[in-house]
Short mmCIF file of C-alpha atoms and ligand atoms in Angstrom, two decimals:
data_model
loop_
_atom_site.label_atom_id
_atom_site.label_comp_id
_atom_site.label_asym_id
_atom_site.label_seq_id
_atom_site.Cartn_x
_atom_site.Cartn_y
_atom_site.Cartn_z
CA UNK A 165 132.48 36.23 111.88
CA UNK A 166 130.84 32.65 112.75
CA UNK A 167 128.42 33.24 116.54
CA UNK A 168 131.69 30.65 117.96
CA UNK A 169 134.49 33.22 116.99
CA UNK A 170 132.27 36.13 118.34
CA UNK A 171 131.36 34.40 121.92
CA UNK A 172 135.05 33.58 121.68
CA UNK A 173 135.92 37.53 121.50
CA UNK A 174 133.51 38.52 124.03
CA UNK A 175 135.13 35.99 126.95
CA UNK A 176 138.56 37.54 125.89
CA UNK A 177 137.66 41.17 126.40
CA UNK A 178 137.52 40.83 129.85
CA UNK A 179 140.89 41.52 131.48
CA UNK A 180 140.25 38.88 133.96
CA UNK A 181 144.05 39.04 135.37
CA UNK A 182 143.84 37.04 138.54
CA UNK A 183 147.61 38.35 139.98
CA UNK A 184 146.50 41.63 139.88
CA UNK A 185 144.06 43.02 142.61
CA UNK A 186 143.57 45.81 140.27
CA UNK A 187 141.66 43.48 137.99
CA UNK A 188 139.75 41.57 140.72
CA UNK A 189 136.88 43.32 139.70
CA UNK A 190 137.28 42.47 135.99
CA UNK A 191 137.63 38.31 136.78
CA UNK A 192 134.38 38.65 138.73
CA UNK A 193 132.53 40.21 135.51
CA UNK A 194 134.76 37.43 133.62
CA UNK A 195 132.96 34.44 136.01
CA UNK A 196 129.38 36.06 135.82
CA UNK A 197 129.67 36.05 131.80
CA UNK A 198 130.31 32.58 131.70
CA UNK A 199 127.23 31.76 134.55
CA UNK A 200 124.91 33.35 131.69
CA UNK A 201 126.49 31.69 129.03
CA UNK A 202 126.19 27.98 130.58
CA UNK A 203 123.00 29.15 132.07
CA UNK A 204 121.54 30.11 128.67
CA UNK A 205 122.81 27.07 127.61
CA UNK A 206 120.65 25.19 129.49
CA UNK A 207 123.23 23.92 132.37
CA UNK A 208 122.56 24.33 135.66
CA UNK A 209 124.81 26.34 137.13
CA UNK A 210 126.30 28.35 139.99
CA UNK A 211 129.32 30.66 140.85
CA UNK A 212 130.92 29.59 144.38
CA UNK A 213 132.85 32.36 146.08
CA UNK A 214 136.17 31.51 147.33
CA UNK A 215 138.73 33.35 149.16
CA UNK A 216 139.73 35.67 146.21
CA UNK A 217 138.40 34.50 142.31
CA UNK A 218 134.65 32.82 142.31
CA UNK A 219 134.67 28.81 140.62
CA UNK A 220 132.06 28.34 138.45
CA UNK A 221 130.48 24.87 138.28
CA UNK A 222 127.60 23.73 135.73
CA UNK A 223 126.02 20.12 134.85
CA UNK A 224 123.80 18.85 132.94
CA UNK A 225 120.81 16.57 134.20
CA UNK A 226 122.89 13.23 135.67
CA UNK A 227 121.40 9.92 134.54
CA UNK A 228 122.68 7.21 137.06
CA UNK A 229 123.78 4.35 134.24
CA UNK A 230 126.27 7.57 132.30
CA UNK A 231 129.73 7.90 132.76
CA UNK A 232 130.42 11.27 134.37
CA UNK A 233 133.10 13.50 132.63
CA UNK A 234 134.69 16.66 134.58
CA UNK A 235 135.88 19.23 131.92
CA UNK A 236 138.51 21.81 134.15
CA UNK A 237 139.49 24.83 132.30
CA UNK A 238 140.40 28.36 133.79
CA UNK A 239 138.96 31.53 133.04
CA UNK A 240 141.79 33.78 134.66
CA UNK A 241 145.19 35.05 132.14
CA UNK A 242 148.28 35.91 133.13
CA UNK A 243 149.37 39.81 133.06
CA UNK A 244 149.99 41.50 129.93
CA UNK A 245 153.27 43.42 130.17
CA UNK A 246 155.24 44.47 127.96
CA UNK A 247 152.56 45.76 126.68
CA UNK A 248 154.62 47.74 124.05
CA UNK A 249 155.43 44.66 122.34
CA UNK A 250 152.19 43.90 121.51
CA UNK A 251 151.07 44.05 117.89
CA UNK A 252 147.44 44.94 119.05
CA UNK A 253 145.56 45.72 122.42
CA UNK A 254 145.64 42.47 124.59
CA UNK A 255 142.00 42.24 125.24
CA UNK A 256 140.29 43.85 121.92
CA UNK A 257 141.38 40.31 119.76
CA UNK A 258 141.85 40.95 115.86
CA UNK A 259 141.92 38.08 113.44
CA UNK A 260 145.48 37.98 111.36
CA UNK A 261 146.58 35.19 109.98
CA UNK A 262 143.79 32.80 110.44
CA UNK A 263 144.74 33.18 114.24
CA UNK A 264 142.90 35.00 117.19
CA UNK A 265 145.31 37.16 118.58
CA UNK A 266 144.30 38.08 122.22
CA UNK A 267 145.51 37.39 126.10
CA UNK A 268 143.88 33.81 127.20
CA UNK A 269 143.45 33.34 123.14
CA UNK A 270 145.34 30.11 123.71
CA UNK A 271 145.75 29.92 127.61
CA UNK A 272 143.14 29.38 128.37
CA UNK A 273 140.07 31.06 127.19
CA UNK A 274 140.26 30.14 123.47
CA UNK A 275 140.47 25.73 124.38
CA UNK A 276 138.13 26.11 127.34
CA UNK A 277 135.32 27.76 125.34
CA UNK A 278 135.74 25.00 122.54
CA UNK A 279 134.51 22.31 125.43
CA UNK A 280 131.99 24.49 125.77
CA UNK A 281 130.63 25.49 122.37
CA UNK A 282 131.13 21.57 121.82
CA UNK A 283 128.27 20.54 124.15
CA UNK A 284 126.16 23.74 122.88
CA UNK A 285 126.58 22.33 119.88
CA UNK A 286 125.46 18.81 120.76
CA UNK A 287 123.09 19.96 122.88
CA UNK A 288 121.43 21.85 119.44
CA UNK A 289 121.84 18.90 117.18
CA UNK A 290 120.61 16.42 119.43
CA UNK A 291 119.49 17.72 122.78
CA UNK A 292 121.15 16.26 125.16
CA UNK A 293 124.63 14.61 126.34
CA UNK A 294 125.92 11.11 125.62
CA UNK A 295 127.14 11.52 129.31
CA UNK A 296 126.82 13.34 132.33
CA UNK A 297 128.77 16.50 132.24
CA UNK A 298 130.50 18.63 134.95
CA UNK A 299 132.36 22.16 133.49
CA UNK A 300 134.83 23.31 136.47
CA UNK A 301 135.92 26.67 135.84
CA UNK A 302 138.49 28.63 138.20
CA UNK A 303 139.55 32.22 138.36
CA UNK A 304 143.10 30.88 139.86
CA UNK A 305 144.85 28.96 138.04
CA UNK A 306 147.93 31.13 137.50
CA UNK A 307 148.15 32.12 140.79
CA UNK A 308 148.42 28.31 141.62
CA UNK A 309 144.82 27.56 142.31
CA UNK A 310 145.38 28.44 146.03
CA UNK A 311 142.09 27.84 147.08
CA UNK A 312 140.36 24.80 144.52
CA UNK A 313 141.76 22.16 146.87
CA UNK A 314 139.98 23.04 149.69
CA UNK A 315 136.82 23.77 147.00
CA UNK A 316 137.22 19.96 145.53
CA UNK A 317 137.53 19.16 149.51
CA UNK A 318 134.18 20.67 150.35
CA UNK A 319 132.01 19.58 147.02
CA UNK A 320 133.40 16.07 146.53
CA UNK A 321 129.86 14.50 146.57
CA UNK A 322 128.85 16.74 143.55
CA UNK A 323 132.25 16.54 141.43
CA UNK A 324 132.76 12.51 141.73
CA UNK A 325 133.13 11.08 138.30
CA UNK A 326 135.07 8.80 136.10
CA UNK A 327 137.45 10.57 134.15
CA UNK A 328 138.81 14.59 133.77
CA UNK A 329 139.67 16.28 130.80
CA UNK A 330 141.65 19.62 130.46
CA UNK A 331 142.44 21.20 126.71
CA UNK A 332 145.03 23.84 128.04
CA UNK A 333 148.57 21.68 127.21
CA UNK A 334 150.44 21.49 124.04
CA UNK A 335 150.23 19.99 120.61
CA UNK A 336 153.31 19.27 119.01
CA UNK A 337 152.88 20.59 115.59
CA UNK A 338 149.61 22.26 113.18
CA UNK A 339 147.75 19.49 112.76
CA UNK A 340 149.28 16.92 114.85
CA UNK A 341 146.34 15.71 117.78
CA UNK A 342 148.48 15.36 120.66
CA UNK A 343 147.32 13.66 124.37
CA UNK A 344 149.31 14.61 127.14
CA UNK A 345 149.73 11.79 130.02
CA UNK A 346 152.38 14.06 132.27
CA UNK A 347 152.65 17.48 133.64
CA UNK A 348 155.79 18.62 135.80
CA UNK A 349 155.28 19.43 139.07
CA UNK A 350 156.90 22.90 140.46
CA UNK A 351 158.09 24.85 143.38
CA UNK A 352 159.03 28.42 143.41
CA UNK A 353 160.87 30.37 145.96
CA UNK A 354 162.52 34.06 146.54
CA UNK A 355 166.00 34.49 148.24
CA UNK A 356 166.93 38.30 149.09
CA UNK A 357 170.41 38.68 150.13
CA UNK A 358 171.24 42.04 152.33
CA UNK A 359 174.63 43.58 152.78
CA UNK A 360 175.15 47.44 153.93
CA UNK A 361 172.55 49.54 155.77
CA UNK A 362 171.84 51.36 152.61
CA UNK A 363 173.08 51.85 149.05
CA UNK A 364 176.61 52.99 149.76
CA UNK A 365 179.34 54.94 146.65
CA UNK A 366 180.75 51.89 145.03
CA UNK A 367 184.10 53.93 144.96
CA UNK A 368 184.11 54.94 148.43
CA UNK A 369 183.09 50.92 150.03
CA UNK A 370 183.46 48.70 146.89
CA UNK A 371 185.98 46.40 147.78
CA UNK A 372 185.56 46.87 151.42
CA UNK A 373 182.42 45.39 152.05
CA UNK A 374 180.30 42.56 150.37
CA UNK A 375 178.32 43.21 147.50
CA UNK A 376 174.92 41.89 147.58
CA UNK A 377 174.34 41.69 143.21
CA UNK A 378 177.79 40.15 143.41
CA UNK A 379 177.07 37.63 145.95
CA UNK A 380 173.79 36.84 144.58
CA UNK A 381 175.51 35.80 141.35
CA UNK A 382 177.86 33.47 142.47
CA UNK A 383 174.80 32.03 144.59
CA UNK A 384 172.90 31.94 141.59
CA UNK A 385 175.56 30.24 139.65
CA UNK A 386 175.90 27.11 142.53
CA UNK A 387 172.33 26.07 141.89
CA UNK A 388 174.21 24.06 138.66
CA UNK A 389 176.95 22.31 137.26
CA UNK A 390 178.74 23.80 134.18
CA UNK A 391 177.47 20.85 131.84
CA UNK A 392 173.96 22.12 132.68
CA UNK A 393 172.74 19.43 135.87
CA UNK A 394 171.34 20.82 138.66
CA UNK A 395 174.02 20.86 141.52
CA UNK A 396 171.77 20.93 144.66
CA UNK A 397 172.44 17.57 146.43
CA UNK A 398 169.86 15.12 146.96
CA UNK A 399 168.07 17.02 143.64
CA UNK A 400 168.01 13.68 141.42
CA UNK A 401 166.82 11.25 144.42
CA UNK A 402 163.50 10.21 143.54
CA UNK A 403 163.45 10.81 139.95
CA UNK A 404 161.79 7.72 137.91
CA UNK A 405 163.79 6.79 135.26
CA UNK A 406 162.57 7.43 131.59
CA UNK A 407 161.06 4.30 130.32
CA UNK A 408 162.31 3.06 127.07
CA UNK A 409 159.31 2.69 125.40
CA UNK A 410 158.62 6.53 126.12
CA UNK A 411 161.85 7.90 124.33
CA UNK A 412 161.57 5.72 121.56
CA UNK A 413 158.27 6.76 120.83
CA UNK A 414 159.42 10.65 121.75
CA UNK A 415 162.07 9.87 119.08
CA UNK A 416 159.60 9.92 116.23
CA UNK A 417 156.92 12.86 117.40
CA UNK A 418 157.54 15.73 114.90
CA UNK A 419 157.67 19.06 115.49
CA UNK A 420 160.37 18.76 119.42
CA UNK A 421 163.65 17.87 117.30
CA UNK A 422 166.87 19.81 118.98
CA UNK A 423 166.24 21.99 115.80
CA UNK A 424 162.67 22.60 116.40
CA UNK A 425 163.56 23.71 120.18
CA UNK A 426 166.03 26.06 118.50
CA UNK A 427 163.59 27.39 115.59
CA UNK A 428 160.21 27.85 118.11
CA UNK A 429 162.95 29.77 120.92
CA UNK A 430 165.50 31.53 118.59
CA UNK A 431 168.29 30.54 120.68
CA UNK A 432 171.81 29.60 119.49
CA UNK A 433 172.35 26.33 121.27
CA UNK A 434 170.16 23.86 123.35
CA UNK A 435 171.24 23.78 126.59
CA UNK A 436 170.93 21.21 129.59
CA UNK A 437 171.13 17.97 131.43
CA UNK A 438 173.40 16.27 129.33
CA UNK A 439 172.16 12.84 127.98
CA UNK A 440 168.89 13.87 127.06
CA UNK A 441 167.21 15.39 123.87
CA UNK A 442 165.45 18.71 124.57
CA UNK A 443 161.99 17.26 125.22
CA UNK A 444 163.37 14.68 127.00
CA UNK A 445 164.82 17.49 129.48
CA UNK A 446 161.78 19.73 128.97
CA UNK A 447 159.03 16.68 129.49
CA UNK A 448 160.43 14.13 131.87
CA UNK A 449 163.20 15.69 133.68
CA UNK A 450 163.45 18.22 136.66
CA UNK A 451 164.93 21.66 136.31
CA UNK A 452 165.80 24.54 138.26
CA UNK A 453 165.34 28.28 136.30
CA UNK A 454 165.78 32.05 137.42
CA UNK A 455 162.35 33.57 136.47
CA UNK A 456 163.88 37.07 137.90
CA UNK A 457 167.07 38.59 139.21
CA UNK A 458 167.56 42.09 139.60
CA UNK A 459 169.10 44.62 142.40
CA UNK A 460 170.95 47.97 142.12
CA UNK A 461 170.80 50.30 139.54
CA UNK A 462 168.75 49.56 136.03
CA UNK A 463 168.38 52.66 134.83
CA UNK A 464 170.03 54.52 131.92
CA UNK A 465 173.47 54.57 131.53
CA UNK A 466 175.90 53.52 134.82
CA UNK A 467 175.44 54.52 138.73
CA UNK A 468 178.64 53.75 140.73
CA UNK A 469 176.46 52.26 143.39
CA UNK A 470 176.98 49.32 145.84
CA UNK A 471 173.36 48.14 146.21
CA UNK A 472 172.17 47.03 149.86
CA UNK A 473 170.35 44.46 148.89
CA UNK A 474 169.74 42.02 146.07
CA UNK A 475 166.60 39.61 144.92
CA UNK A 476 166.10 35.78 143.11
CA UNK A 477 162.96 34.50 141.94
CA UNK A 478 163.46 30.48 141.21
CA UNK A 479 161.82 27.77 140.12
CA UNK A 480 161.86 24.10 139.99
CA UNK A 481 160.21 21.69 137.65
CA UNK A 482 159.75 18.40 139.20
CA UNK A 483 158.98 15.08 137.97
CA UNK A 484 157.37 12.06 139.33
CA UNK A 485 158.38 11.03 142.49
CA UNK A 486 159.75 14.36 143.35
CA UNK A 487 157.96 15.67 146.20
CA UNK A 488 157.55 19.78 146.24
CA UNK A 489 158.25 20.24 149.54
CA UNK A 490 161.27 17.92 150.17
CA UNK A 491 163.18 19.88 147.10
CA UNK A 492 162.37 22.79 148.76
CA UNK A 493 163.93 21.59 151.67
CA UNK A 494 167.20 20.53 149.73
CA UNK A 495 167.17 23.45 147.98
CA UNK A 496 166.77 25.79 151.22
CA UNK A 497 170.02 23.91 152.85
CA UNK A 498 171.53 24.07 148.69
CA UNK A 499 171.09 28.21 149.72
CA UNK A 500 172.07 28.44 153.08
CA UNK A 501 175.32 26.16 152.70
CA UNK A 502 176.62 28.25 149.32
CA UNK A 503 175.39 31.87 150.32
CA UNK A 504 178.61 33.66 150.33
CA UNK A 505 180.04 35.69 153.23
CA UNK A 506 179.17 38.95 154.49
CA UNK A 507 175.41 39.07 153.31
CA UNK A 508 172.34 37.59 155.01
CA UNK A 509 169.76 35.74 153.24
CA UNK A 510 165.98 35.80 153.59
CA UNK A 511 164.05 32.91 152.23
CA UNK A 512 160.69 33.10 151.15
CA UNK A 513 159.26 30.22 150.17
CA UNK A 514 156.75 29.91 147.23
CA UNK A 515 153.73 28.39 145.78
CA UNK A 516 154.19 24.34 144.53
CA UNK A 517 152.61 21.94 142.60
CA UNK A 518 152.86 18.17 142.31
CA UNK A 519 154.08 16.77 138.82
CA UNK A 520 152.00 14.19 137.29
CA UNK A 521 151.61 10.84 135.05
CA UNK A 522 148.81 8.41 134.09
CA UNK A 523 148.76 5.40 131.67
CA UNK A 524 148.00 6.73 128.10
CA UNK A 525 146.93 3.83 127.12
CA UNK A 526 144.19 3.49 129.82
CA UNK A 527 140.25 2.78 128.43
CA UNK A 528 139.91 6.42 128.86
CA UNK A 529 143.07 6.99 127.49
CA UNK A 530 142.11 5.13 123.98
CA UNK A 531 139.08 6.97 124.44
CA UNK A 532 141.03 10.57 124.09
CA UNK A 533 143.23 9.19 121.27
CA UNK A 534 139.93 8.13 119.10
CA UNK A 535 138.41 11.55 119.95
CA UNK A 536 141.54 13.67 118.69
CA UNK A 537 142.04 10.65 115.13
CA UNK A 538 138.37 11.21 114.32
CA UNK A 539 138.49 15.31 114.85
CA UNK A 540 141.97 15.93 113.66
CA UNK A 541 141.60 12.74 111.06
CA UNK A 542 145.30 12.02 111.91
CA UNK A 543 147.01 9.60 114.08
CA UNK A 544 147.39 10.93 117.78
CA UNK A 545 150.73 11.65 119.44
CA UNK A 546 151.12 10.65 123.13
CA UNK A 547 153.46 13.41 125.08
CA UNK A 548 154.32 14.71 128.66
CA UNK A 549 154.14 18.01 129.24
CA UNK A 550 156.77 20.85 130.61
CA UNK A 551 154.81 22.74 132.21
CA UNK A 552 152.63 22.18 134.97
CA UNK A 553 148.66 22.17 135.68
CA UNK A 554 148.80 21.48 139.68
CA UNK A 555 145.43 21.10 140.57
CA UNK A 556 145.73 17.45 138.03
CA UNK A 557 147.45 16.01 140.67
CA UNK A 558 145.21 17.30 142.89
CA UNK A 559 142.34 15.93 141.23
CA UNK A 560 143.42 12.34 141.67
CA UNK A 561 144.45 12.73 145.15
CA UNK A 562 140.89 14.19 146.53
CA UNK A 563 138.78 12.73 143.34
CA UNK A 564 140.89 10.03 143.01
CA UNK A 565 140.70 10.11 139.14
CA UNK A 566 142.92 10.99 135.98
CA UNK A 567 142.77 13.65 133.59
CA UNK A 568 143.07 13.15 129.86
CA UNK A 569 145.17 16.22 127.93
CA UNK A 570 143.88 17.14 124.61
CA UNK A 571 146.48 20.17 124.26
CA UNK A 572 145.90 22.88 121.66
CA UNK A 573 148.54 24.78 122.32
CA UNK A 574 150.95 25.65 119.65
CA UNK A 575 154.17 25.99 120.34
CA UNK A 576 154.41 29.41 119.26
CA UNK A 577 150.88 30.38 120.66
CA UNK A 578 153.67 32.78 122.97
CA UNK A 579 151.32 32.03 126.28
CA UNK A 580 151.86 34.65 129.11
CA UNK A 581 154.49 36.46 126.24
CA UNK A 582 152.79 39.38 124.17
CA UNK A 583 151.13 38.29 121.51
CA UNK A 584 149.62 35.33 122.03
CA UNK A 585 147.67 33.70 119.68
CA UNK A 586 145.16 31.14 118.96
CA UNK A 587 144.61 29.85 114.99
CA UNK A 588 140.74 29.56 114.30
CA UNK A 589 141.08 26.36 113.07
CA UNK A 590 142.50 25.36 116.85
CA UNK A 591 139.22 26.70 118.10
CA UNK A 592 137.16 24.68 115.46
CA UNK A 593 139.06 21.49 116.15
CA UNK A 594 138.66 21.81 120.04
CA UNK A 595 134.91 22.02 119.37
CA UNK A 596 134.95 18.73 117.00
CA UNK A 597 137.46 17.17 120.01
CA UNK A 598 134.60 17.78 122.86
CA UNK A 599 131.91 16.10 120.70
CA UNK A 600 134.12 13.31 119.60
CA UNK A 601 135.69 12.66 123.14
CA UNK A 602 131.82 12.84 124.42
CA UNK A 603 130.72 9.99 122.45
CA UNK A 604 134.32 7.71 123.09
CA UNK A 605 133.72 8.04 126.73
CA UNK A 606 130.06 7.28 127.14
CA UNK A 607 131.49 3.90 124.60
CA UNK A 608 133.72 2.97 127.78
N1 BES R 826 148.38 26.08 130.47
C1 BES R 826 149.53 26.30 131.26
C2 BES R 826 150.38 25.08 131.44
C3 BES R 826 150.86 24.40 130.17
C4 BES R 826 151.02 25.09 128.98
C5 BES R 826 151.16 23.09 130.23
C6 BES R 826 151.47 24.43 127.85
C7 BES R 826 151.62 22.44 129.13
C8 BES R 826 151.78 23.11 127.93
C9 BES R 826 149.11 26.83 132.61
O1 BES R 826 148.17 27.86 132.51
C10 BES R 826 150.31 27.43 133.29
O2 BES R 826 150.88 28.34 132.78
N2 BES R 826 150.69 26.89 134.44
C11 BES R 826 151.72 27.42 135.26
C12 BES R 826 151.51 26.86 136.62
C13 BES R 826 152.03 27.69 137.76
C14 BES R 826 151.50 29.10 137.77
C15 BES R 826 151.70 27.00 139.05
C16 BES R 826 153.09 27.04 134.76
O3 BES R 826 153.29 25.96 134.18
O4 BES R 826 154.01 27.86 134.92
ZN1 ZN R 827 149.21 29.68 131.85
#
């Protein structure tokens, strides 16, 4: 195994699951292992406490007439279960395949570490940086990074600089460079409906009384229309339009065809807004999903119960100019108007993030798209993104600058799924990318 793939194995064997306070412990050990390795590396750098999961910040020495580059990446992985459907442990990674199979392989351990084995490896061949360099690490990222705002609030002397780049987005296809210029925003929520005192004989009060699970599912079904648009009013007010050039350039990426959405998910039919193609509806449109429903019996075989309560986890994707908390709102008075009779509701609001888009074709921009030609020696692709990185948005409203998205993230890398994986020659590319997009920025 090359030194790379083994530091690469030793960052994923901690089980640094930042939901789980049971693993606090383990994202602490996760944070000091990467303030030896940057350390050793000959950054200067420090581990800031927050409220829960320590930041980790290291620079090199800053020369006044160098552009300044932020690299973000986070340290933390989501939980593991079910952990019976893994093919091996979670956090002992195996090679199979010519892919690192691991939790964080992909998300986000595996692309973060190639920024950072790309400026040892600079650093080796020719001792020091073509710029000035800031790593940002967090230990919160799936959790919704409740506490980096108020940390990029606090040290926003120290972190000002020109441009941001992330590697933990997509890439279309093997070998296909991809740059991200969008991420959806999101807001999440829980509704819990309550009916009877207690879990009653569904033979002795079904039919007499309201049934929570019942309820829930007809509330469940209002959130959309049966041609797959989401029915909460207001929803589609400050969407910005698609812009022409975008979907005629989306028209020609390979590897997000209607069939390819249908190969990577192994569903029978694509599904959604109509009018749009699936990473049209995916990339630049807002959705609303159940991530969880659940309430009465789910045990073996059948209990004739009437359950007392019932429980909803939602969330929305939002796109630019959706604002987080006025969809909330709609979506709150969306609840409250369709919650059938005979049940209360709680609401309990959730974390949110604000979607996000820059100009790909920005000087930076070109910069990231003659980075990922000269390490991928292929012609970039120039995407939005499903899923959502809040703390970008973020970044530009306390920074006040954008963030470039060299993705590296296969489609069926099965992030926060069992499984996931992360092909080696990912990992080597992402360290060719950070050298490459090193030298293109200090050009601009
Ligand atoms: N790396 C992902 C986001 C991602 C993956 C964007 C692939 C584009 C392509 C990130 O770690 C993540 O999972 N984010 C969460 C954010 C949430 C917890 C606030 C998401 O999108 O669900
Ligand atoms: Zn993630």
């Amino acid at each position: 195994m090359t030194p790379e793939l083994e530091c690469l194995f030793s960052f994923l064997r901690f089980p640094s699951i930042s939901t789980d306070s049971k693993h606090t412990g383990d994202v602490r050990a996760c944070a000091d292992w990467l303030v030896a390795k940057l350390s050793e590396m000959g950054l200067s750098t420090q581990l800031h406490e927050t409220a829960r999961h320590p930041v980790v910040v290291a620079r090199n020495e800053h020369i006044s007439s160098r552009r300044t580059v932020l690299i973000y990446g986070h340290y933390d992985v989501q939980p593991v279960d079910p952990l019976n459907l893994w093919s091996s442990d979670p956090f002992q990674p195996e090679i199979r395949d010519g892919r690192i199979w691991a939790r964080g392989a992909t998300d986000n351990k595996g692309q973060m570490l190639a920024h950072v084995l790309g400026v040892e490896k600079t650093l080796r061949e020719s001792g020091e940086l073509p710029v000035n360099l800031i790593f940002l690490f967090e230990g919160e990222e799936e959790i919704g990074s409740p506490n980096l705002a108020t940390f990029l609030q606090s040290h926003r002397e120290e972190l000002k600089c020109d441009v941001i780049a992330i590697s933990d987005t997509g890439m279309v296809a093997s070998g296909v460079p991809t740059l991200g210029y969008g991420l959806r925003g999101i807001t999440c929520c829980e509704v819990i409906l309550r009916g009877p005192k207690g879990d009653l004989h569904s033979g002795l009060f079904g039919g007499a009384v309201a049934n929570p699970a019942a309820a829930m599912a007809r509330l469940v079904a209002s959130l959309h229309t049966l041609d797959g648009s989401v029915a909460v009013s207001g929803f589609y007010d400050n969407v910005r339009p698609l812009e022409k050039w975008e979907r005629e350039m989306w028209a020609k990426v390979p590897g997000v065809s209607d069939a390819d959405f249908l190969t990577v998910t192994g569903s029978q039919s694509t599904f959604g807004e109509p009018g749009y193609s699936s990473a049209e509806r995916t990339w630049a449109r807002p959705t609303a999903e159940v991530n969880g429903i659940g309430g009465g019996y789910q045990g073996e075989g059948s209990k004739t119960v009437l359950p007392a309560e019932s429980f909803v986890k939602l969330s929305f994707r939002l796109v630019p100019d959706q604002s987080p908390e006025d969809i909330m709102k709609k979506v709150k008075a969306h609840l409250e108007a369709h919650c059938p009779c005979g049940v209360t509701m709680e609401f309990i609001p959730g974390h949110d993030g604000k979607p996000y888009v820059a100009d790909p074709h920005s000087q930076f921009g070109i910069a990231a798209q003659a980075a990922l030609r000269s390490s991928f020696n292929s012609e970039p692709v120039l995407i939005r993104e499903g899923g959502s990185i809040p703390i970008v948005q973020t970044f530009r409203d306390i920074l006040g600058v954008d963030t470039l998205l060299l993705g590296l993230a296969l489609s069926d890398a099965q992030i926060h799924a069992p499984n996931e994986n992360f092909p080696i020659e990912n990992f080597e590319a992402g360290i060719r990318l950070n050298q490459a997009l090193l030298k293109e920025i200090a050009k601009h």
